[in-house]
JSON list of C-alpha atoms in Angstrom, two decimals:
[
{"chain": "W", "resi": 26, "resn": "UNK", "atom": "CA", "xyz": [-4.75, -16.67, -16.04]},
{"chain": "W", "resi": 27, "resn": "UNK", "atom": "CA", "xyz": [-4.21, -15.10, -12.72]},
{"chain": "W", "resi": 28, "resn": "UNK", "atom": "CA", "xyz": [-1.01, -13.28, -13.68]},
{"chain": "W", "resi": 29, "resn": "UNK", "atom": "CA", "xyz": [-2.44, -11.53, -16.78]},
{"chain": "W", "resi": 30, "resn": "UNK", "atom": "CA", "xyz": [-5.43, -10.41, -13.44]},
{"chain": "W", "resi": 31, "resn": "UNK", "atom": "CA", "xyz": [-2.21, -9.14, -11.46]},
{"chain": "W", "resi": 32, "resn": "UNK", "atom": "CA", "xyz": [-0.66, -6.97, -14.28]},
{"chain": "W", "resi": 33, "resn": "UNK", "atom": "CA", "xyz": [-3.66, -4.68, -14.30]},
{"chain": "W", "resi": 34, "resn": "UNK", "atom": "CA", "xyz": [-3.47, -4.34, -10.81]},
{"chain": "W", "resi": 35, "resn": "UNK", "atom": "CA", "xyz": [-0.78, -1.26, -10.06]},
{"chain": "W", "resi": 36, "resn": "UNK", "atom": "CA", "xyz": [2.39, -2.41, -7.13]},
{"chain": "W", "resi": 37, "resn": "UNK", "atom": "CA", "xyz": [1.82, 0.95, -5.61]},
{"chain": "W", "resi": 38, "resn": "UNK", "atom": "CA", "xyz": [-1.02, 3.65, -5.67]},
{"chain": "W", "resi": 39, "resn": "UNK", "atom": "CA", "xyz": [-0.32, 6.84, -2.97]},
{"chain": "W", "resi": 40, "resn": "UNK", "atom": "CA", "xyz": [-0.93, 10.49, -3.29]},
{"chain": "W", "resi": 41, "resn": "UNK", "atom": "CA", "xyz": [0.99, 12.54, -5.16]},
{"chain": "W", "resi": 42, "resn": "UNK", "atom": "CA", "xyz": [2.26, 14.51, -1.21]},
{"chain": "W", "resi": 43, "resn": "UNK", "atom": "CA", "xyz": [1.37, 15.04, 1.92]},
{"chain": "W", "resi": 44, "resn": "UNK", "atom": "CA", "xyz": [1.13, 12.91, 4.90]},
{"chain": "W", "resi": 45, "resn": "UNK", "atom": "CA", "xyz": [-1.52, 10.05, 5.10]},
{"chain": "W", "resi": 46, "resn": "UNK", "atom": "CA", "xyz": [-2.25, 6.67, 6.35]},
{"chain": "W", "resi": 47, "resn": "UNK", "atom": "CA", "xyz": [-1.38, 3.49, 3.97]},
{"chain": "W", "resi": 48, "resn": "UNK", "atom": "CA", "xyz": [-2.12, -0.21, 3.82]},
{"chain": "W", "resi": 49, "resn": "UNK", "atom": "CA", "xyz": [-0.34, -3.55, 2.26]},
{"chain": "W", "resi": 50, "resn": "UNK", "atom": "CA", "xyz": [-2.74, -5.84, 0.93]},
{"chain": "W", "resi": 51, "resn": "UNK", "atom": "CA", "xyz": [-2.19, -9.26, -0.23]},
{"chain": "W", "resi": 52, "resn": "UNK", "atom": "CA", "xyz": [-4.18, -10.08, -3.36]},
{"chain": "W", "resi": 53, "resn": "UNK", "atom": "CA", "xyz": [-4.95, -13.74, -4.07]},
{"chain": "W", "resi": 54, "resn": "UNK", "atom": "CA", "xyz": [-6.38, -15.18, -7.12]},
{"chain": "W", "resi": 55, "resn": "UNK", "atom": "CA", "xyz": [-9.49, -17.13, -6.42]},
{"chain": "W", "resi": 56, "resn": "UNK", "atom": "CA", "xyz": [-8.51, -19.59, -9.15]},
{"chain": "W", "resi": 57, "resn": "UNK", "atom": "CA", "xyz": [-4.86, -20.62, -8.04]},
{"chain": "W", "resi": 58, "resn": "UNK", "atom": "CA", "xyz": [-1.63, -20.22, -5.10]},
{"chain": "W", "resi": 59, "resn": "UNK", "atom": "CA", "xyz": [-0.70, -17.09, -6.64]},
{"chain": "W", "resi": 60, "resn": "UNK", "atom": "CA", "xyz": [-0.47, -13.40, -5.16]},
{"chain": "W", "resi": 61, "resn": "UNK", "atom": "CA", "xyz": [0.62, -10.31, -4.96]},
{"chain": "W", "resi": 62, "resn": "UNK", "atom": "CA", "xyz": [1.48, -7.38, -2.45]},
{"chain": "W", "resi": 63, "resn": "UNK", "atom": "CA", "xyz": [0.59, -4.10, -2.93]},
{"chain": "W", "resi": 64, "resn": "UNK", "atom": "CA", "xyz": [1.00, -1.01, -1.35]},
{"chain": "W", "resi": 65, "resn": "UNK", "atom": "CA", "xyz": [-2.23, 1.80, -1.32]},
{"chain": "W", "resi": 66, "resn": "UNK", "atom": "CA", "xyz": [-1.88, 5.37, 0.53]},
{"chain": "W", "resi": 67, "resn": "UNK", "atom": "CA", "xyz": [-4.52, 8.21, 0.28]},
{"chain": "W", "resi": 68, "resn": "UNK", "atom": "CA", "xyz": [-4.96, 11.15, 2.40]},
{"chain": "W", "resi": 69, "resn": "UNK", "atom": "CA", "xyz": [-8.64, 10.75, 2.21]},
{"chain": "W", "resi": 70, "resn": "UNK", "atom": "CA", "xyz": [-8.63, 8.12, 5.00]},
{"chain": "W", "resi": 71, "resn": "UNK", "atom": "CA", "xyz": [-9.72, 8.95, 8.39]},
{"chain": "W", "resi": 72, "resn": "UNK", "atom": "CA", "xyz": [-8.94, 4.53, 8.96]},
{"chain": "W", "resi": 73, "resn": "UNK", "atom": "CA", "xyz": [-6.68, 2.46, 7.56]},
{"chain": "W", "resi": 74, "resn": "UNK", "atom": "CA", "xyz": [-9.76, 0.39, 7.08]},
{"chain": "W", "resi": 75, "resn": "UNK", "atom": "CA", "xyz": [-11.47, 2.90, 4.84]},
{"chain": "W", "resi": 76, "resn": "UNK", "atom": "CA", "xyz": [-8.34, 2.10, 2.18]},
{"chain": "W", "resi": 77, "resn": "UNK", "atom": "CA", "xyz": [-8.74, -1.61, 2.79]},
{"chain": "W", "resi": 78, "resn": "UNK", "atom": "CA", "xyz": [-12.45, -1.24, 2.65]},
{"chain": "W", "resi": 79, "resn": "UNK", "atom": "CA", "xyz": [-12.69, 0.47, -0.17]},
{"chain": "W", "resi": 80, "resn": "UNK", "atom": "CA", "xyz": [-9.81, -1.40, -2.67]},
{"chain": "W", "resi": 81, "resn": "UNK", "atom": "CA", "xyz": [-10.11, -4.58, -1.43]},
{"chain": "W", "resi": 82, "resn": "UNK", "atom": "CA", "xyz": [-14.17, -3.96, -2.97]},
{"chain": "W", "resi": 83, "resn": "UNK", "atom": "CA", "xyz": [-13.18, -2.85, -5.83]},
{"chain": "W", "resi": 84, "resn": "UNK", "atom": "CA", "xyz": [-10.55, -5.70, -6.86]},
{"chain": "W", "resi": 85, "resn": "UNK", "atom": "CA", "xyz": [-13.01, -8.62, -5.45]},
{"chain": "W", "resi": 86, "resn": "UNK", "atom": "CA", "xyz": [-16.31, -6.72, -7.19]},
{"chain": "W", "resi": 87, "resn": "UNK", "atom": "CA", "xyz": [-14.08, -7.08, -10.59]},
{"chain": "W", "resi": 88, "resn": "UNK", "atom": "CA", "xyz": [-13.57, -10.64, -10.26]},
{"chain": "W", "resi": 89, "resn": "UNK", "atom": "CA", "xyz": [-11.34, -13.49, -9.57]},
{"chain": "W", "resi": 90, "resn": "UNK", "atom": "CA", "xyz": [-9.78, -12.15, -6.49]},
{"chain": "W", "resi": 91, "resn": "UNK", "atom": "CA", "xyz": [-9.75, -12.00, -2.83]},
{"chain": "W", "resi": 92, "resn": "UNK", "atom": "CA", "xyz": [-8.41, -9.53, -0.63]},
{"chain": "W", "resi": 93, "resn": "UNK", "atom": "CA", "xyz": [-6.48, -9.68, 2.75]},
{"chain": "W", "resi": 94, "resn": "UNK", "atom": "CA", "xyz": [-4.84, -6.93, 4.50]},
{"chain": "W", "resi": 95, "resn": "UNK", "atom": "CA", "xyz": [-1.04, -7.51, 6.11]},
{"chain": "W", "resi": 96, "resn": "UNK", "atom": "CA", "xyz": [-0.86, -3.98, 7.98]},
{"chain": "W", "resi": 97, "resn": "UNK", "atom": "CA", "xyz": [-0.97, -0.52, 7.54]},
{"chain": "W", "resi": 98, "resn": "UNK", "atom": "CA", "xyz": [1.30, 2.70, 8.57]},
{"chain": "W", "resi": 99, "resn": "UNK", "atom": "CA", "xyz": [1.78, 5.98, 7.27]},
{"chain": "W", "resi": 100, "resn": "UNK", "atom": "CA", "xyz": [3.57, 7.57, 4.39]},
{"chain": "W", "resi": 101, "resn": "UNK", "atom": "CA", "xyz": [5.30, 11.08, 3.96]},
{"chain": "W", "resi": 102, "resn": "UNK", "atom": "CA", "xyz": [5.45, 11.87, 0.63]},
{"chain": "W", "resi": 103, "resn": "UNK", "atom": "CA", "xyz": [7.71, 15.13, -0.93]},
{"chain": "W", "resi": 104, "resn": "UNK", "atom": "CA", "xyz": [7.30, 14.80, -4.36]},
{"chain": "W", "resi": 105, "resn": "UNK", "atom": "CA", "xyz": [9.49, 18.14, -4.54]},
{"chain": "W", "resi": 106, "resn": "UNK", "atom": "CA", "xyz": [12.36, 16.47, -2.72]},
{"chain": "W", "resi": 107, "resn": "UNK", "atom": "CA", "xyz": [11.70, 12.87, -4.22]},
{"chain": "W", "resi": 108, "resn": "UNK", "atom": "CA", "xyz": [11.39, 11.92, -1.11]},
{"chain": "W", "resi": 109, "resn": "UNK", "atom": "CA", "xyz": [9.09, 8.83, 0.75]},
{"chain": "W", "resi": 110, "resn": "UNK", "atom": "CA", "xyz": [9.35, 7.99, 4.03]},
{"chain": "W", "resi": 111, "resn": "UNK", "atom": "CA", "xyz": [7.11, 5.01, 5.11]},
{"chain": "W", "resi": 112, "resn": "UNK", "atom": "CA", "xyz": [6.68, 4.16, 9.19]},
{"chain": "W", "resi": 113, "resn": "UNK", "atom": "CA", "xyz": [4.12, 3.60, 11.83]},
{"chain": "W", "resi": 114, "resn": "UNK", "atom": "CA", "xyz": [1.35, 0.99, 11.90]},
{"chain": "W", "resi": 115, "resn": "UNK", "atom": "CA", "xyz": [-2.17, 0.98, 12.13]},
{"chain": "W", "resi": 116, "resn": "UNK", "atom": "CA", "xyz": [-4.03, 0.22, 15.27]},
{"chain": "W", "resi": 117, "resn": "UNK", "atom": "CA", "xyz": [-6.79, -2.62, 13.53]},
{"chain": "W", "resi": 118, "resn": "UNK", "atom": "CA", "xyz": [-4.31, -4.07, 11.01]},
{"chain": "W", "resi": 119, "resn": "UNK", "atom": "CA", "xyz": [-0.92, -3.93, 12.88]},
{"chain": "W", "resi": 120, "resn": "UNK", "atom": "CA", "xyz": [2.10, -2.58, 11.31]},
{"chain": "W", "resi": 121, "resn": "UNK", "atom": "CA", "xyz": [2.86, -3.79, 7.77]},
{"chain": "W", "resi": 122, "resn": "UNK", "atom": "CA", "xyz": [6.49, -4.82, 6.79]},
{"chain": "W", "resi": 123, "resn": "UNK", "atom": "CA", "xyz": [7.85, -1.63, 6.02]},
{"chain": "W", "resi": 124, "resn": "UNK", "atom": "CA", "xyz": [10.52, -3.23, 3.71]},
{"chain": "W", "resi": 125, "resn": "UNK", "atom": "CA", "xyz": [8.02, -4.64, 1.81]},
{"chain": "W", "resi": 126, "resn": "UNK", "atom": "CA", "xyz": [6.28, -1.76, 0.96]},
{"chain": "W", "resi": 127, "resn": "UNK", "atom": "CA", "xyz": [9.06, 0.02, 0.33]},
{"chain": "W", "resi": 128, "resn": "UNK", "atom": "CA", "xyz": [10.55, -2.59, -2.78]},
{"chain": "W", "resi": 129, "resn": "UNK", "atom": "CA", "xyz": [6.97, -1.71, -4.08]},
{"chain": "W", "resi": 130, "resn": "UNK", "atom": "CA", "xyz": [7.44, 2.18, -3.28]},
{"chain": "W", "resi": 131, "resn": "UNK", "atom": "CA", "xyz": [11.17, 2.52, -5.19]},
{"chain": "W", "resi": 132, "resn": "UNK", "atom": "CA", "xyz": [9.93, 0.01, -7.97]},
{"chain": "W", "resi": 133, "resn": "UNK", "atom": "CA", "xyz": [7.26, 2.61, -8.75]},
{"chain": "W", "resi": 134, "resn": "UNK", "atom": "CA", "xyz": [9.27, 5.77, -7.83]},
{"chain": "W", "resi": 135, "resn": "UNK", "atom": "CA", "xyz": [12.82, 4.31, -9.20]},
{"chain": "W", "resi": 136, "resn": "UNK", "atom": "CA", "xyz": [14.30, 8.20, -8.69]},
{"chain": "W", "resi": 137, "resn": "UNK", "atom": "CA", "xyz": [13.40, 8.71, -5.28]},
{"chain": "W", "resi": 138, "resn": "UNK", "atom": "CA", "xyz": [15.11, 8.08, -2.07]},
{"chain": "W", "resi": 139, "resn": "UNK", "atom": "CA", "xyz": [12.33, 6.13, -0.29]},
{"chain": "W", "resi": 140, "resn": "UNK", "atom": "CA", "xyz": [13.11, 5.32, 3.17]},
{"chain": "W", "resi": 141, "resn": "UNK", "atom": "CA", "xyz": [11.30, 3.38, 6.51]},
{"chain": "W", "resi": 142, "resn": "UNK", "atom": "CA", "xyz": [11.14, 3.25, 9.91]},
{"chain": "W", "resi": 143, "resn": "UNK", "atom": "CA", "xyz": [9.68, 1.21, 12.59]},
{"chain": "W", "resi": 144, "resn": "UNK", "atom": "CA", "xyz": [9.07, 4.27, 14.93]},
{"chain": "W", "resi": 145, "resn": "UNK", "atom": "CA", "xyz": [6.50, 6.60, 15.24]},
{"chain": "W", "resi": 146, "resn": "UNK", "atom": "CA", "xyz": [2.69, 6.64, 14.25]}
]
């Protein structure tokens, strides 16, 4: 039951460019073990927490699901190159595991050279 709940839910959301805060959340069905990681990214977000905040409602409001957040960073995104480049961390949620977020990143953008670094905010 939980897996068909997980399919709906996209790997990877982000903006289509520009440079902008992300976060890796870990969703959990409320009904078994299983989860799943994904990655969100908007350049809305003054916090990290305003992603979290506002996707981790959204998913939980819909049922069957709890959120928990593993980190955050940032994201540059060239959609003109085909380029992502994820780094940083976020000062409430700690950094996320880059490579993590990345295999979520290329899985969604399989022709783009998507890259990450530990450095920088």
């Amino acid at each position: 039951m939980a897996t068909a709940k997980f399919v709906s839910i996209p790997d990877a959301d982000i903006d289509p460019n520009g440079v902008f805060k992300y976060v890796l959340i870990r969703v959990h069905s409320t009904e078994d073990d299983s989860s799943k990681d994904i990655v969100r990214g908007y350049a809305w977000a003054e916090y990290h927490a305003d992603i979290y905040d506002k996707v981790s409602g959204e998913l939980e409001r819909a049922g069957g699901v709890d959120c928990e957040c593993l980190g955050g960073g940032r994201i540059k995104h060239d959609s003109q190159a085909k380029k992502i480049h994820v780094y940083g961390y976020s000062m409430g949620f700690g950094r996320a595991n880059h490579s993590v977020s990345t295999e979520k990143l290329q899985a969604r953008y399989p022709d783009y050279e998507v890259t990450w670094a530990d450095e920088g905010y």
